[in-house]
Amino acid sequence: MPNLELLSMLSPHGIDPLKPWGGIPSITQMDVASMLSGCSDCQTSLLLAKYAHDDKARDKLTRKWHEKAMSHGEKDQDRFIVMYDAVLIEYLGGDVCEYCDGISEVYIKPSGARLTLNEIITLDGVLNLVDGKVEPCGRCTGGRKAWSYRKIARLMQIERLSPNWIRRVEDLRGELRELERGAVANMKPFD
């Protein structure tokens, strides 16, 4: 089973792909621990915070994130930490993209019309893409809408982000995406 499907099993709202719709999920804490055994401590915290909504993992990740922010030695440390927090909060639980319904892919009919997730899943949970194609969403990052620079600036209590601050925000977003990509690549297969 691909690692991205394994991640969906960590979500409290996820579907057990090994069983038909309904029923009791069969994944145990030992299964999760086994799947994540190849990940670093930071990668494990990111996956558990984002997909399992684990508060302890989120707190641990936040502490590591703050340590990283403090290591830069910025003169405006408080704003720097607020920026780090804003990017992390956005990444872990930002707004779900309305265009792709939070799955980061769009299903397109040959006519060019977009299909919703409900239109392509049959009652037995099978994707029905007979004549359609799958494309990356393009309007979001990983199924979630990125916060605007204006929103991040308001949190930092400044009027607007300078090009330097915007570059830093984008670098942090990229670091989190890379951390998650590495975590997915390091996950062990589910037996």
Short mmCIF file of C-alpha atoms in Angstrom, two decimals:
data_model
loop_
_atom_site.label_atom_id
_atom_site.label_comp_id
_atom_site.label_asym_id
_atom_site.label_seq_id
_atom_site.Cartn_x
_atom_site.Cartn_y
_atom_site.Cartn_z
CA MET A 1 0.00 0.00 0.00
CA PRO A 2 1.45 3.42 -0.93
CA ASN A 3 2.62 5.63 1.92
CA LEU A 4 0.09 8.36 1.14
CA GLU A 5 -2.72 5.85 1.70
CA LEU A 6 -1.09 4.88 4.98
CA LEU A 7 -1.24 8.53 6.07
CA SER A 8 -4.99 8.57 5.47
CA MET A 9 -5.30 5.73 7.98
CA LEU A 10 -3.81 7.99 10.69
CA SER A 11 -6.61 10.51 10.29
CA PRO A 12 -9.55 10.12 12.70
CA HIS A 13 -11.77 10.75 9.68
CA GLY A 14 -9.87 8.39 7.41
CA ILE A 15 -11.22 5.29 5.78
CA ASP A 16 -9.66 1.88 6.30
CA PRO A 17 -8.67 1.00 2.72
CA LEU A 18 -8.33 -2.65 3.69
CA LYS A 19 -12.06 -3.01 4.42
CA PRO A 20 -15.25 -2.01 2.61
CA TRP A 21 -17.06 1.12 3.78
CA GLY A 22 -18.21 1.13 7.38
CA GLY A 23 -17.12 -1.13 10.21
CA ILE A 24 -14.53 -0.65 12.91
CA PRO A 25 -11.04 0.56 11.96
CA SER A 26 -8.47 -2.18 12.48
CA ILE A 27 -5.32 -0.07 12.76
CA THR A 28 -3.71 -0.23 16.20
CA GLN A 29 -1.18 1.94 18.00
CA MET A 30 1.42 -0.75 17.33
CA ASP A 31 0.67 -0.55 13.59
CA VAL A 32 1.17 3.22 13.63
CA ALA A 33 4.40 2.87 15.62
CA SER A 34 5.66 0.27 13.15
CA MET A 35 4.83 2.42 10.11
CA LEU A 36 6.56 5.46 11.61
CA SER A 37 9.64 3.61 12.91
CA GLY A 38 11.73 4.72 9.92
CA CYS A 39 10.93 8.41 10.46
CA SER A 40 12.95 10.86 12.51
CA ASP A 41 11.48 12.27 15.72
CA CYS A 42 10.57 15.54 14.00
CA GLN A 43 9.01 13.73 11.00
CA THR A 44 6.94 11.50 13.29
CA SER A 45 5.70 14.53 15.24
CA LEU A 46 4.71 16.29 12.01
CA LEU A 47 2.75 13.31 10.68
CA LEU A 48 0.99 12.62 13.98
CA ALA A 49 0.15 16.30 14.50
CA LYS A 50 -1.17 16.79 10.97
CA TYR A 51 -2.97 13.53 10.28
CA ALA A 52 -3.80 12.04 13.71
CA HIS A 53 -4.45 15.44 15.35
CA ASP A 54 -2.16 14.41 18.21
CA ASP A 55 -1.78 17.36 20.60
CA LYS A 56 1.37 16.00 22.27
CA ALA A 57 3.04 15.56 18.88
CA ARG A 58 1.99 19.10 17.90
CA ASP A 59 3.45 20.50 21.12
CA LYS A 60 6.71 18.59 20.57
CA LEU A 61 6.92 19.83 16.98
CA THR A 62 6.19 23.40 18.12
CA ARG A 63 9.04 23.24 20.65
CA LYS A 64 11.45 22.00 17.95
CA TRP A 65 10.15 24.71 15.60
CA HIS A 66 10.75 27.39 18.29
CA GLU A 67 14.29 26.09 18.88
CA LYS A 68 14.92 26.46 15.15
CA ALA A 69 13.50 30.01 15.19
CA MET A 70 15.66 30.99 18.18
CA SER A 71 18.82 29.61 16.57
CA HIS A 72 18.72 32.32 13.87
CA GLY A 73 19.56 35.07 16.37
CA GLU A 74 17.16 37.61 14.88
CA LYS A 75 16.95 41.00 16.59
CA ASP A 76 13.12 40.96 16.34
CA GLN A 77 12.80 37.52 17.95
CA ASP A 78 9.13 37.84 18.98
CA ARG A 79 7.90 38.56 15.46
CA PHE A 80 10.14 35.84 14.08
CA ILE A 81 8.57 33.26 16.42
CA VAL A 82 5.06 34.47 15.54
CA MET A 83 5.90 33.99 11.85
CA TYR A 84 7.18 30.45 12.54
CA ASP A 85 4.03 29.68 14.56
CA ALA A 86 1.74 31.08 11.85
CA VAL A 87 3.36 28.96 9.14
CA LEU A 88 3.23 25.83 11.32
CA ILE A 89 -0.43 26.36 12.30
CA GLU A 90 -1.32 27.00 8.66
CA TYR A 91 0.47 23.81 7.58
CA LEU A 92 -1.03 21.58 10.25
CA GLY A 93 -4.61 22.69 9.94
CA GLY A 94 -5.22 25.51 7.53
CA ASP A 95 -8.44 25.95 5.64
CA VAL A 96 -9.46 23.06 3.38
CA CYS A 97 -9.36 24.01 -0.29
CA GLU A 98 -12.87 24.28 -1.71
CA TYR A 99 -11.74 23.61 -5.28
CA CYS A 100 -10.27 20.13 -4.67
CA ASP A 101 -12.17 19.30 -1.44
CA GLY A 102 -8.87 18.98 0.42
CA ILE A 103 -7.36 16.11 -1.59
CA SER A 104 -4.87 18.22 -3.61
CA GLU A 105 -5.96 16.63 -6.89
CA VAL A 106 -8.68 17.59 -9.32
CA TYR A 107 -10.56 15.10 -11.48
CA ILE A 108 -11.36 16.47 -14.92
CA LYS A 109 -13.90 15.13 -17.47
CA PRO A 110 -12.88 15.09 -21.15
CA SER A 111 -15.17 18.11 -21.61
CA GLY A 112 -12.99 20.02 -19.12
CA ALA A 113 -15.57 20.07 -16.31
CA ARG A 114 -14.32 19.39 -12.78
CA LEU A 115 -15.70 16.36 -10.94
CA THR A 116 -16.28 16.44 -7.19
CA LEU A 117 -15.05 13.65 -4.95
CA ASN A 118 -18.63 12.44 -4.44
CA GLU A 119 -19.14 12.16 -8.21
CA ILE A 120 -16.16 9.87 -8.73
CA ILE A 121 -16.45 7.48 -5.77
CA THR A 122 -18.92 4.62 -6.20
CA LEU A 123 -20.89 3.20 -3.28
CA ASP A 124 -18.30 0.48 -2.69
CA GLY A 125 -15.53 3.11 -2.37
CA VAL A 126 -13.90 2.60 -5.76
CA LEU A 127 -12.69 5.57 -7.79
CA ASN A 128 -14.65 5.76 -11.04
CA LEU A 129 -12.46 7.65 -13.53
CA VAL A 130 -13.47 5.92 -16.75
CA ASP A 131 -13.09 8.93 -19.04
CA GLY A 132 -11.56 11.45 -16.69
CA LYS A 133 -8.03 12.44 -15.76
CA VAL A 134 -6.32 13.50 -12.56
CA GLU A 135 -4.41 16.77 -12.28
CA PRO A 136 -2.74 18.54 -9.34
CA CYS A 137 -5.07 21.16 -7.85
CA GLY A 138 -2.89 24.21 -8.49
CA ARG A 139 -4.98 26.39 -6.15
CA CYS A 140 -3.70 25.00 -2.87
CA THR A 141 -0.75 23.36 -1.15
CA GLY A 142 -1.55 19.81 -0.15
CA GLY A 143 -5.32 20.23 -0.04
CA ARG A 144 -5.22 23.29 2.17
CA LYS A 145 -5.36 26.95 1.27
CA ALA A 146 -2.28 28.89 2.22
CA TRP A 147 -2.85 31.87 4.46
CA SER A 148 -2.46 35.24 2.85
CA TYR A 149 0.61 37.34 3.56
CA ARG A 150 -1.76 39.96 4.97
CA LYS A 151 -3.09 37.49 7.55
CA ILE A 152 0.44 36.51 8.60
CA ALA A 153 1.42 40.21 8.81
CA ARG A 154 -1.58 40.93 11.07
CA LEU A 155 -0.50 38.08 13.37
CA MET A 156 3.01 39.57 13.45
CA GLN A 157 1.45 42.98 14.21
CA ILE A 158 2.96 44.71 11.21
CA GLU A 159 1.24 46.48 8.33
CA ARG A 160 2.49 44.17 5.59
CA LEU A 161 5.27 41.72 4.89
CA SER A 162 8.36 43.02 3.17
CA PRO A 163 9.85 40.95 0.33
CA ASN A 164 12.40 39.64 2.86
CA TRP A 165 9.64 38.40 5.21
CA ILE A 166 7.71 36.89 2.26
CA ARG A 167 10.84 34.96 1.23
CA ARG A 168 11.21 33.67 4.78
CA VAL A 169 7.55 32.56 4.92
CA GLU A 170 7.93 30.70 1.62
CA ASP A 171 11.19 29.10 2.81
CA LEU A 172 9.45 27.87 5.97
CA ARG A 173 6.52 26.48 3.97
CA GLY A 174 9.03 24.68 1.75
CA GLU A 175 10.86 23.25 4.79
CA LEU A 176 7.62 21.79 6.15
CA ARG A 177 6.71 20.29 2.76
CA GLU A 178 10.18 18.71 2.52
CA LEU A 179 9.93 17.40 6.07
CA GLU A 180 6.62 15.73 5.22
CA ARG A 181 7.95 14.34 1.91
CA GLY A 182 10.90 12.83 3.77
CA ALA A 183 8.58 11.37 6.39
CA VAL A 184 6.37 9.74 3.76
CA ALA A 185 9.42 8.31 2.05
CA ASN A 186 10.73 6.91 5.37
CA MET A 187 7.48 5.24 6.41
CA LYS A 188 7.59 1.46 6.65
CA PRO A 189 5.03 -0.60 4.68
CA PHE A 190 1.89 -1.70 6.52
CA ASP A 191 1.61 -5.48 6.83
#
